[in-house]
Tab-separated table of C-alpha atoms in Angstrom:
chain	number	residue	atom	x	y	z
A	1	MET	CA	-29.223	-18.071	6.646
A	2	ALA	CA	-26.694	-20.708	5.611
A	3	LEU	CA	-27.090	-24.115	7.151
A	4	PRO	CA	-24.257	-25.174	9.473
A	5	ARG	CA	-21.815	-27.655	7.974
A	6	SER	CA	-20.349	-30.635	9.746
A	7	PRO	CA	-16.540	-31.086	9.778
A	8	ARG	CA	-16.986	-34.000	7.359
A	9	ARG	CA	-18.891	-31.845	4.859
A	10	ARG	CA	-16.374	-29.041	5.255
A	11	ALA	CA	-13.524	-31.392	4.386
A	12	ALA	CA	-15.395	-32.696	1.361
A	13	VAL	CA	-15.614	-29.278	-0.269
A	14	LEU	CA	-11.999	-28.162	0.161
A	15	GLY	CA	-10.940	-28.705	-3.429
A	16	ALA	CA	-13.945	-26.890	-4.836
A	17	CYS	CA	-13.385	-24.006	-2.429
A	18	ALA	CA	-9.796	-23.552	-3.572
A	19	THR	CA	-10.689	-23.763	-7.243
A	20	ALA	CA	-13.376	-21.107	-6.909
A	21	LEU	CA	-11.076	-18.778	-4.990
A	22	VAL	CA	-8.148	-18.910	-7.401
A	23	ALA	CA	-10.516	-18.334	-10.299
A	24	GLY	CA	-11.770	-15.169	-8.684
A	25	GLY	CA	-15.019	-16.979	-8.073
A	26	LEU	CA	-15.791	-15.360	-4.746
A	27	ALA	CA	-16.495	-12.070	-6.457
A	28	ALA	CA	-19.538	-11.030	-8.408
A	29	PRO	CA	-18.775	-8.789	-11.397
A	30	SER	CA	-19.271	-5.084	-10.754
A	31	ALA	CA	-21.546	-3.405	-13.259
A	32	ALA	CA	-19.864	-0.063	-12.603
A	33	ALA	CA	-16.433	-1.201	-13.716
A	34	PRO	CA	-15.686	-0.448	-17.385
A	35	SER	CA	-13.107	-3.197	-17.799
A	36	ALA	CA	-15.620	-5.831	-18.839
A	37	SER	CA	-16.582	-5.700	-22.501
A	38	PRO	CA	-20.363	-5.235	-23.026
A	39	ALA	CA	-20.134	-7.602	-25.994
A	40	SER	CA	-18.777	-10.447	-23.879
A	41	PRO	CA	-19.751	-10.094	-20.213
A	42	PRO	CA	-17.927	-12.351	-17.762
A	43	ASP	CA	-19.536	-15.614	-16.806
A	44	PRO	CA	-21.304	-15.609	-13.438
A	45	ALA	CA	-18.743	-16.337	-10.747
A	46	PRO	CA	-19.139	-19.725	-9.059
A	47	VAL	CA	-19.937	-19.623	-5.359
A	48	SER	CA	-17.409	-21.301	-3.110
A	49	PRO	CA	-19.053	-24.051	-1.031
A	50	CYS	CA	-17.135	-22.855	2.049
A	51	ALA	CA	-18.444	-19.308	1.618
A	52	ASN	CA	-21.671	-17.708	2.714
A	53	PRO	CA	-23.439	-16.758	-0.538
A	54	ALA	CA	-25.033	-13.810	1.273
A	55	ALA	CA	-21.651	-12.327	2.256
A	56	VAL	CA	-21.161	-8.718	1.181
A	57	LEU	CA	-17.751	-8.194	-0.387
A	58	THR	CA	-15.921	-4.901	-0.681
A	59	VAL	CA	-15.755	-3.058	-3.982
A	60	GLU	CA	-12.136	-4.176	-4.321
A	61	GLU	CA	-13.082	-7.806	-3.803
A	62	SER	CA	-15.974	-7.503	-6.241
A	63	ARG	CA	-13.483	-6.895	-9.056
A	64	LEU	CA	-11.958	-10.355	-8.666
A	65	GLY	CA	-14.276	-11.848	-11.284
A	66	LEU	CA	-13.717	-9.198	-13.963
A	67	PRO	CA	-11.690	-9.807	-17.153
A	68	LEU	CA	-9.656	-7.351	-19.160
A	69	PRO	CA	-11.296	-5.924	-22.302
A	70	GLY	CA	-12.078	-8.718	-24.749
A	71	GLY	CA	-13.361	-11.094	-22.079
A	72	GLY	CA	-11.890	-14.372	-20.964
A	73	GLU	CA	-10.729	-15.424	-17.535
A	74	PRO	CA	-10.636	-12.874	-14.701
A	75	ALA	CA	-7.650	-10.536	-14.703
A	76	SER	CA	-7.013	-11.370	-11.047
A	77	GLN	CA	-6.557	-15.054	-11.878
A	78	ARG	CA	-4.173	-14.241	-14.713
A	79	PHE	CA	-1.969	-12.082	-12.480
A	80	VAL	CA	-1.914	-14.548	-9.588
A	81	ARG	CA	-1.041	-17.476	-11.841
A	82	ALA	CA	1.550	-15.481	-13.825
A	83	ALA	CA	3.526	-14.881	-10.622
A	84	GLY	CA	3.179	-18.450	-9.406
A	85	PHE	CA	1.067	-17.360	-6.426
A	86	ASP	CA	-1.908	-19.547	-7.366
A	87	GLY	CA	-0.714	-22.476	-5.279
A	88	LEU	CA	-0.289	-20.268	-2.219
A	89	VAL	CA	-3.783	-18.822	-2.599
A	90	ALA	CA	-5.327	-22.249	-3.215
A	91	SER	CA	-3.601	-23.720	-0.172
A	92	PHE	CA	-4.862	-20.848	1.962
A	93	ALA	CA	-8.420	-21.442	0.757
A	94	GLU	CA	-8.256	-25.147	1.523
A	95	ARG	CA	-6.874	-24.706	5.015
A	96	LEU	CA	-9.249	-21.838	5.812
A	97	CYS	CA	-12.237	-24.013	4.943
A	98	ALA	CA	-10.809	-26.794	7.103
A	99	ALA	CA	-10.062	-24.621	10.137
A	100	GLY	CA	-12.009	-25.954	13.100
A	101	SER	CA	-11.541	-23.107	15.573
A	102	ALA	CA	-10.849	-19.407	15.830
A	103	GLN	CA	-7.324	-20.158	17.048
A	104	GLU	CA	-6.604	-22.418	14.099
A	105	ALA	CA	-7.871	-19.793	11.672
A	106	THR	CA	-5.876	-17.063	13.416
A	107	ASP	CA	-2.635	-19.014	13.159
A	108	LEU	CA	-3.366	-19.794	9.508
A	109	VAL	CA	-4.174	-16.210	8.549
A	110	ARG	CA	-1.129	-14.797	10.309
A	111	ALA	CA	1.234	-17.332	8.733
A	112	SER	CA	-0.312	-17.137	5.244
A	113	GLY	CA	-0.316	-13.349	5.141
A	114	GLN	CA	3.353	-13.293	6.093
A	115	GLU	CA	4.109	-16.027	3.572
A	116	LEU	CA	2.469	-14.013	0.806
A	117	TRP	CA	4.526	-10.929	1.671
A	118	ASP	CA	7.779	-12.853	1.986
A	119	THR	CA	7.135	-14.690	-1.284
A	120	ALA	CA	6.376	-11.448	-3.128
A	121	VAL	CA	9.519	-9.765	-1.788
A	122	ALA	CA	11.731	-12.753	-2.603
A	123	ARG	CA	10.327	-12.949	-6.115
A	124	ALA	CA	10.758	-9.213	-6.690
A	125	GLN	CA	14.381	-9.358	-5.568
A	126	GLY	CA	15.200	-12.403	-7.692
A	127	ARG	CA	15.640	-14.748	-4.750
A	128	GLY	CA	13.593	-17.635	-6.075
A	129	GLY	CA	9.974	-17.872	-7.042
A	130	SER	CA	8.209	-19.078	-10.121
A	131	GLY	CA	5.815	-17.766	-12.724
A	132	THR	CA	6.247	-16.015	-16.029
A	133	ILE	CA	5.584	-12.341	-15.268
A	134	ASP	CA	8.353	-9.782	-14.735
A	135	ARG	CA	9.764	-9.800	-11.186
A	136	TYR	CA	9.212	-6.021	-10.895
A	137	ASP	CA	5.450	-6.564	-11.148
A	138	ASP	CA	3.536	-5.445	-8.047
A	139	ARG	CA	0.090	-6.498	-9.270
A	140	PRO	CA	0.123	-10.218	-8.343
A	141	LEU	CA	0.592	-9.329	-4.660
A	142	TYR	CA	-2.426	-7.039	-4.767
A	143	TRP	CA	-4.722	-9.549	-6.437
A	144	ALA	CA	-3.557	-12.478	-4.295
A	145	ARG	CA	-4.165	-10.490	-1.113
A	146	THR	CA	-7.578	-9.400	-2.367
A	147	ALA	CA	-8.563	-12.997	-3.147
A	148	MET	CA	-7.468	-14.100	0.309
A	149	SER	CA	-9.398	-11.284	1.999
A	150	ALA	CA	-12.514	-12.244	0.025
A	151	ALA	CA	-12.140	-15.800	1.286
A	152	VAL	CA	-11.997	-14.608	4.900
A	153	ARG	CA	-14.853	-12.144	4.471
A	154	SER	CA	-17.186	-14.736	2.957
A	155	LEU	CA	-16.177	-17.712	5.127
A	156	ASP	CA	-19.126	-19.545	6.680
A	157	ALA	CA	-17.738	-21.382	9.718
A	158	ASP	CA	-19.441	-22.771	12.809
A	159	TRP	CA	-16.805	-21.312	15.120
A	160	ILE	CA	-17.466	-17.690	14.065
A	161	GLU	CA	-19.642	-16.570	16.963
A	162	ASN	CA	-19.147	-12.813	16.593
A	163	PRO	CA	-18.509	-10.692	13.481
A	164	LEU	CA	-15.620	-9.056	15.311
A	165	GLN	CA	-13.717	-12.330	15.005
A	166	ARG	CA	-13.875	-12.052	11.220
A	167	GLN	CA	-12.754	-8.429	11.372
A	168	GLY	CA	-9.807	-9.456	13.512
A	169	LEU	CA	-8.786	-12.050	10.925
A	170	LEU	CA	-9.046	-9.502	8.117
A	171	HIS	CA	-6.892	-7.086	10.103
A	172	LEU	CA	-4.231	-9.760	10.657
A	173	LEU	CA	-4.218	-10.705	6.980
A	174	ASP	CA	-3.909	-7.092	5.921
A	175	ARG	CA	-1.047	-6.150	8.225
A	176	THR	CA	0.992	-9.292	7.596
A	177	SER	CA	0.567	-9.307	3.801
A	178	ARG	CA	1.636	-5.642	3.584
A	179	GLY	CA	4.901	-6.127	5.469
A	180	ILE	CA	3.670	-4.019	8.389
A	181	SER	CA	3.933	-6.823	10.940
A	182	SER	CA	7.473	-7.748	9.966
A	183	VAL	CA	9.322	-4.407	10.039
A	184	GLY	CA	12.527	-5.101	11.969
A	185	TRP	CA	16.250	-4.608	11.751
A	186	SER	CA	18.869	-7.148	10.748
A	187	GLN	CA	21.665	-7.781	13.225
A	188	GLU	CA	24.099	-8.503	10.397
A	189	GLU	CA	24.745	-4.754	10.004
A	190	PRO	CA	23.959	-3.338	13.457
A	191	ASP	CA	25.559	0.001	12.595
A	192	ALA	CA	23.625	0.489	9.321
A	193	THR	CA	21.503	3.599	8.866
A	194	ARG	CA	17.862	2.569	9.168
A	195	VAL	CA	15.288	3.707	6.617
A	196	VAL	CA	11.586	2.828	6.487
A	197	ILE	CA	9.642	3.502	3.295
A	198	SER	CA	6.095	2.890	2.123
A	199	GLY	CA	4.643	2.352	-1.337
A	200	PHE	CA	1.036	1.923	-2.402
A	201	ASP	CA	-1.259	-0.668	-3.921
A	202	THR	CA	-2.363	-0.243	-7.491
A	203	TYR	CA	-5.389	2.041	-7.906
A	204	SER	CA	-7.855	3.560	-10.415
A	205	LEU	CA	-8.971	0.017	-11.145
A	206	ASP	CA	-12.306	1.154	-12.541
A	207	SER	CA	-10.257	2.648	-15.369
A	208	SER	CA	-8.120	-0.433	-15.883
A	209	LEU	CA	-7.677	-3.678	-13.971
A	210	ARG	CA	-4.088	-3.949	-15.166
A	211	ASN	CA	-2.878	-0.751	-13.478
A	212	SER	CA	0.457	-1.087	-11.728
A	213	ASN	CA	1.987	1.174	-9.085
A	214	PRO	CA	5.754	1.720	-9.266
A	215	SER	CA	5.821	2.853	-5.643
A	216	GLY	CA	4.568	-0.548	-4.496
A	217	ALA	CA	7.003	-2.241	-6.864
A	218	SER	CA	9.814	-0.162	-5.336
A	219	ALA	CA	8.811	-1.250	-1.835
A	220	LEU	CA	9.110	-4.899	-2.874
A	221	GLN	CA	12.545	-4.249	-4.363
A	222	LEU	CA	13.819	-2.552	-1.194
A	223	ASP	CA	12.330	-4.477	1.719
A	224	GLY	CA	14.999	-6.010	3.926
A	225	ARG	CA	17.926	-4.908	1.763
A	226	THR	CA	21.174	-3.444	3.067
A	227	ILE	CA	22.770	-1.182	0.470
A	228	ASP	CA	26.429	-0.170	0.536
A	229	THR	CA	26.933	3.562	0.005
A	230	PRO	CA	30.046	5.782	0.138
A	231	ALA	CA	28.871	6.913	3.582
A	232	GLY	CA	28.361	3.356	4.827
A	233	PRO	CA	25.584	0.741	4.869
A	234	VAL	CA	21.905	1.702	4.667
A	235	THR	CA	19.233	-0.847	5.622
A	236	VAL	CA	15.694	-0.434	4.280
A	237	GLU	CA	12.416	-1.849	5.559
A	238	ALA	CA	9.341	-1.379	3.366
A	239	VAL	CA	5.566	-1.704	3.506
A	240	VAL	CA	2.781	-1.339	0.936
A	241	LEU	CA	-0.177	0.825	1.960
A	242	PRO	CA	-3.790	0.402	0.827
A	243	VAL	CA	-5.558	2.978	-1.331
A	244	ASN	CA	-8.544	3.252	1.010
A	245	TYR	CA	-9.682	6.061	3.283
A	246	THR	CA	-11.229	3.590	5.731
A	247	ASP	CA	-7.891	1.871	6.328
A	248	PHE	CA	-6.232	5.243	6.805
A	249	ASP	CA	-8.915	6.237	9.317
A	250	GLN	CA	-8.162	3.031	11.218
A	251	GLY	CA	-4.488	3.950	11.508
A	252	VAL	CA	-2.691	1.820	8.931
A	253	VAL	CA	-0.054	4.514	8.286
A	254	GLU	CA	0.544	5.055	11.989
A	255	ASP	CA	0.703	1.299	12.585
A	256	ALA	CA	3.385	1.055	9.902
A	257	PHE	CA	5.603	3.908	11.085
A	258	GLY	CA	4.798	4.214	14.780
A	259	PRO	CA	6.929	1.313	16.040
A	260	VAL	CA	10.047	2.736	14.336
A	261	LEU	CA	9.465	6.311	15.508
A	262	ARG	CA	9.300	5.521	19.195
A	263	THR	CA	12.404	6.160	21.270
A	264	GLY	CA	14.289	2.888	21.647
A	265	GLU	CA	16.273	0.222	19.867
A	266	GLU	CA	13.852	-0.069	16.926
A	267	ARG	CA	13.968	3.601	15.995
A	268	ALA	CA	14.548	4.493	12.347
A	269	ASP	CA	16.951	7.145	11.087
A	270	MET	CA	14.659	8.287	8.238
A	271	ILE	CA	11.135	7.673	6.980
A	272	MET	CA	9.837	8.231	3.459
A	273	THR	CA	6.423	7.683	1.928
A	274	ILE	CA	6.350	7.084	-1.830
A	275	SER	CA	3.569	7.156	-4.420
A	276	GLN	CA	2.928	7.683	-8.128
A	277	THR	CA	2.502	11.090	-9.792
A	278	GLY	CA	2.283	12.258	-13.404
A	279	ARG	CA	4.447	10.985	-16.227
A	280	GLY	CA	8.115	11.917	-16.492
A	281	ARG	CA	8.885	13.517	-13.116
A	282	MET	CA	10.197	12.628	-9.663
A	283	ASP	CA	9.030	15.095	-7.016
A	284	VAL	CA	10.145	15.517	-3.429
A	285	GLU	CA	7.049	17.184	-1.985
A	286	GLN	CA	7.798	20.285	0.070
A	287	TRP	CA	4.546	20.283	2.047
A	288	ALA	CA	1.984	17.845	3.369
A	289	ALA	CA	-1.508	19.267	3.797
A	290	ASN	CA	-4.061	18.492	6.499
A	291	ALA	CA	-6.651	17.991	3.785
A	292	ARG	CA	-8.687	15.417	1.900
A	293	GLY	CA	-10.359	16.044	-1.399
A	294	GLY	CA	-8.896	13.754	-4.002
A	295	SER	CA	-10.360	11.089	-6.274
A	296	PRO	CA	-12.387	8.094	-5.057
A	297	ASP	CA	-10.337	5.361	-3.418
A	298	ASN	CA	-10.265	1.685	-4.373
A	299	ASN	CA	-13.619	1.156	-2.668
A	300	ARG	CA	-15.057	4.216	-4.440
A	301	ASN	CA	-15.166	6.293	-1.252
A	302	GLN	CA	-14.416	9.997	-1.474
A	303	GLN	CA	-13.617	12.381	1.388
A	304	PHE	CA	-13.391	16.117	2.002
A	305	GLY	CA	-12.007	18.025	4.953
A	306	PRO	CA	-9.182	17.545	7.437
A	307	VAL	CA	-7.262	14.303	7.956
A	308	SER	CA	-8.739	12.161	10.742
A	309	ARG	CA	-6.824	11.370	13.927
A	310	PRO	CA	-6.184	7.738	14.976
A	311	SER	CA	-7.133	6.899	18.533
A	312	HIS	CA	-4.146	4.764	19.464
A	313	TRP	CA	-1.095	6.870	18.543
A	314	PRO	CA	0.189	10.180	19.988
A	315	GLN	CA	-0.654	13.243	17.913
A	316	PRO	CA	0.212	16.924	18.262
A	317	PHE	CA	-2.707	19.021	19.444
A	318	ASP	CA	-3.993	20.721	17.349
A	319	SER	CA	-3.106	18.940	14.122
A	320	PRO	CA	-0.920	21.285	12.058
A	321	GLU	CA	-2.381	22.468	8.770
A	322	TRP	CA	0.962	22.057	7.024
A	323	ILE	CA	4.054	19.924	7.594
A	324	GLU	CA	7.244	20.680	5.662
A	325	THR	CA	9.571	17.959	4.427
A	326	THR	CA	12.782	17.303	6.308
A	327	LEU	CA	14.154	14.847	3.744
A	328	PRO	CA	17.661	15.599	2.393
A	329	TYR	CA	16.189	16.705	-0.925
A	330	GLU	CA	19.287	18.590	-2.055
A	331	ALA	CA	21.314	15.370	-1.901
A	332	MET	CA	18.540	13.495	-3.715
A	333	ILE	CA	18.502	16.069	-6.519
A	334	ALA	CA	22.306	16.168	-6.718
A	335	ALA	CA	22.584	12.361	-6.913
A	336	GLY	CA	22.159	12.508	-10.690
A	337	THR	CA	19.649	9.687	-10.970
A	338	GLY	CA	17.661	9.090	-14.138
A	339	PRO	CA	15.869	8.869	-16.451
A	340	TRP	CA	13.503	11.456	-14.967
A	341	PRO	CA	14.324	14.894	-13.489
A	342	VAL	CA	14.148	15.252	-9.705
A	343	GLN	CA	12.883	18.426	-8.070
A	344	LEU	CA	11.596	19.896	-4.816
A	345	ASN	CA	7.932	20.434	-5.607
A	346	ASP	CA	6.195	23.434	-4.051
A	347	GLY	CA	2.786	25.012	-4.626
A	348	ILE	CA	-0.237	24.653	-2.359
A	349	CYS	CA	-3.921	25.588	-2.326
A	350	GLU	CA	-5.471	27.034	0.817
A	351	TRP	CA	-8.333	28.895	2.378
A	352	PRO	CA	-6.950	32.095	3.945
A	353	ALA	CA	-7.572	32.417	7.664
A	354	GLY	CA	-11.274	32.358	8.524
A	355	THR	CA	-12.580	31.542	5.027
A	356	TRP	CA	-12.921	27.714	5.007
A	357	PRO	CA	-14.865	26.189	3.209
A	358	ASP	CA	-16.048	29.122	1.032
A	359	PRO	CA	-15.464	27.924	-2.565
A	360	THR	CA	-14.821	31.475	-3.729
A	361	ALA	CA	-12.069	32.045	-1.179
A	362	LEU	CA	-9.779	29.172	-2.207
A	363	VAL	CA	-6.409	30.447	-3.452
A	364	CYS	CA	-3.194	28.792	-4.592
A	365	ALA	CA	0.352	29.966	-3.876
A	366	ASP	CA	3.912	28.731	-3.558
A	367	ASP	CA	3.763	28.390	0.236
A	368	PRO	CA	1.097	28.520	2.983
A	369	SER	CA	0.053	31.770	4.614
A	370	PRO	CA	-0.299	32.218	8.399
A	371	GLY	CA	-3.540	30.835	9.832
A	372	SER	CA	-4.745	29.289	6.582
A	373	THR	CA	-6.752	26.086	6.266
A	374	ALA	CA	-5.129	23.509	4.004
A	375	GLY	CA	-6.801	22.685	0.688
A	376	SER	CA	-4.068	20.637	-1.014
A	377	GLY	CA	-0.331	20.231	-0.890
A	378	PRO	CA	2.077	20.190	-3.825
A	379	GLY	CA	1.239	16.499	-4.184
A	380	GLY	CA	-2.519	17.074	-4.059
A	381	SER	CA	-5.081	16.043	-1.437
A	382	TYR	CA	-5.313	12.317	-2.077
A	383	LEU	CA	-3.895	9.458	-0.023
A	384	SER	CA	-0.317	10.095	-1.170
A	385	ASN	CA	-0.393	13.507	0.505
A	386	GLU	CA	-2.131	11.910	3.474
A	387	SER	CA	0.546	9.242	3.870
A	388	MET	CA	3.168	11.993	4.203
A	389	TYR	CA	0.958	13.999	6.520
A	390	ARG	CA	0.058	11.110	8.829
A	391	SER	CA	3.569	9.671	9.116
A	392	ASN	CA	5.086	13.072	9.860
A	393	ARG	CA	2.294	14.205	12.182
A	394	LEU	CA	3.055	11.025	14.108
A	395	ARG	CA	6.780	11.811	13.971
A	396	ILE	CA	5.997	15.158	15.592
A	397	GLY	CA	3.668	13.538	18.122
A	398	LEU	CA	6.386	11.090	19.164
A	399	GLN	CA	8.925	13.951	19.266
A	400	ALA	CA	11.188	12.185	16.789
A	401	TRP	CA	12.749	15.488	15.813
A	402	ASP	CA	15.998	13.827	14.766
A	403	VAL	CA	14.301	11.554	12.185
A	404	PRO	CA	13.938	13.176	8.736
A	405	GLY	CA	10.700	12.460	6.918
A	406	GLY	CA	8.821	13.337	3.767
A	407	HIS	CA	7.324	12.117	0.516
A	408	LEU	CA	8.626	11.154	-2.921
A	409	HIS	CA	6.297	11.111	-5.924
A	410	VAL	CA	7.557	8.939	-8.794
A	411	SER	CA	6.738	8.855	-12.482
A	412	ALA	CA	3.618	7.181	-13.828
A	413	LEU	CA	3.896	4.355	-16.354
A	414	GLU	CA	2.940	3.848	-20.002
A	415	TYR	CA	0.939	0.699	-20.740
A	416	PRO	CA	0.712	-1.633	-23.737
A	417	ALA	CA	-1.621	-0.411	-26.474
A	418	ASP	CA	-3.407	-3.769	-26.521
A	419	GLU	CA	-5.692	-3.512	-23.486
A	420	SER	CA	-6.207	-7.268	-23.336
A	421	VAL	CA	-2.579	-8.084	-22.437
A	422	LEU	CA	-1.102	-7.934	-18.944
A	423	THR	CA	2.323	-6.711	-19.972
A	424	ASP	CA	4.883	-6.391	-22.753
A	425	PRO	CA	8.659	-5.769	-22.895
A	426	ALA	CA	8.367	-2.002	-23.356
A	427	PHE	CA	6.071	-1.668	-20.335
A	428	GLU	CA	8.372	-3.822	-18.214
A	429	ALA	CA	11.425	-1.773	-19.208
A	430	ASP	CA	9.589	1.453	-18.405
A	431	ARG	CA	8.538	0.254	-14.963
A	432	ALA	CA	12.017	-1.090	-14.202
A	433	ALA	CA	13.511	2.304	-15.061
A	434	VAL	CA	11.136	4.131	-12.710
A	435	VAL	CA	11.635	1.607	-9.909
A	436	ASP	CA	15.416	1.564	-10.262
A	437	GLN	CA	15.501	5.366	-10.097
A	438	THR	CA	13.284	5.262	-7.004
A	439	VAL	CA	15.664	2.802	-5.356
A	440	ALA	CA	18.572	5.101	-6.243
A	441	LEU	CA	16.815	8.104	-4.696
A	442	VAL	CA	16.042	6.247	-1.469
A	443	THR	CA	19.685	5.153	-1.375
A	444	ALA	CA	20.910	8.729	-1.911
A	445	ALA	CA	18.667	10.005	0.868
A	446	GLY	CA	19.785	7.292	3.260
A	447	ALA	CA	23.437	7.968	2.470
A	448	ALA	CA	22.949	11.694	3.093
A	449	VAL	CA	21.333	11.041	6.472
A	450	ARG	CA	24.161	8.702	7.395
A	451	ALA	CA	26.808	11.214	6.337
A	452	ASP	CA	25.218	13.879	8.548
A	453	ARG	CA	25.031	11.840	11.712
A	454	PRO	CA	27.506	12.698	14.477
A	455	GLY	CA	30.757	10.773	14.434
A	456	ASN	CA	30.483	9.549	10.848
A	457	PRO	CA	34.047	9.422	9.517
A	458	SER	CA	32.910	10.204	5.979
């Protein structure tokens, strides 16, 4: 058990706390991750003096101390510094260590999470910011948020009287730094068509710590923008979802989309979830499946079976096995975006009625059959499929029949051959092309929804 610290001692260790955090020092290297070279293992991570050394970090947080192949400083530190986010993270660490009450920490976490999101969006959209890495890069946001969550999870403070207080702080940090707490509509264009989209964090980090996710990068490019279209203005709000089943079980998708699906002044005109698929294709998924069975998530958890139901949002009873897209996919296909072809993607796998979960009974077809149990949708059975399923199950539960919804899968990226570098010009050009096409497809969908609404002169 850590000894309690006096306020004087806490103040004395602020600088060391910040230095350890920015260096990824709150995380112990994970032996299961292949990114560290066996020939040059990373140095043991220093322990922050404002952290409980016995704190148990998540798998995601445990990667903070890992370098890219070839060794050297942690990849997380390189990304955070390259975007100019190191000062923000260091300042958060200092003030968190100095917080003298739960209220002070709450105010700090809420403000710092929002500041991180706002800074990442502004940088992505070319509205200021510093650093040397390409503004389309989504990875610094992920690693900065992960470092900040590790600081909260390991904080040893006298005022923490119940572990639920720490969980509340982590929840606040997560929702604010993902844009979920700040979804709202500008009054500058009160008549604009309202679109809410989601992207995802980077993932498959046990394969490579430098993975990027163009869906998350697209969310940063679109958040808060009003785009002029031939049909009129379209305003987009965006969030970035975690790649974790636990967060999905706790309702992160519903928390993101629920407030804009309720009847009232905040209601959206369209929702769209977005994620990454295979190389060289842009797929509007025809079906979402009530199924889990994909790869391990960012905390190495793996699930099988139906999608869980959150306790605090309305849901249809029973949960449908299949939900079909209502996005204006014909307009998206006809928009002529590039470089990659756009298609409506069908093809599902199912257990015919009464056969689940018999492995020998699983069949695949173009469309579901009556009474079947979902196995996977056209976009699989991972969290991308689940983001479409959850957001549209909620849309049905809130009876938002007039709000189109669905999922767009966007092309994967090609990375530099040298696995020790964060980026290179070819990689940046490739990602920009995918992101720009994603933005164009969201714009085309929003314009189509606007053109179809009653009274539109176009």
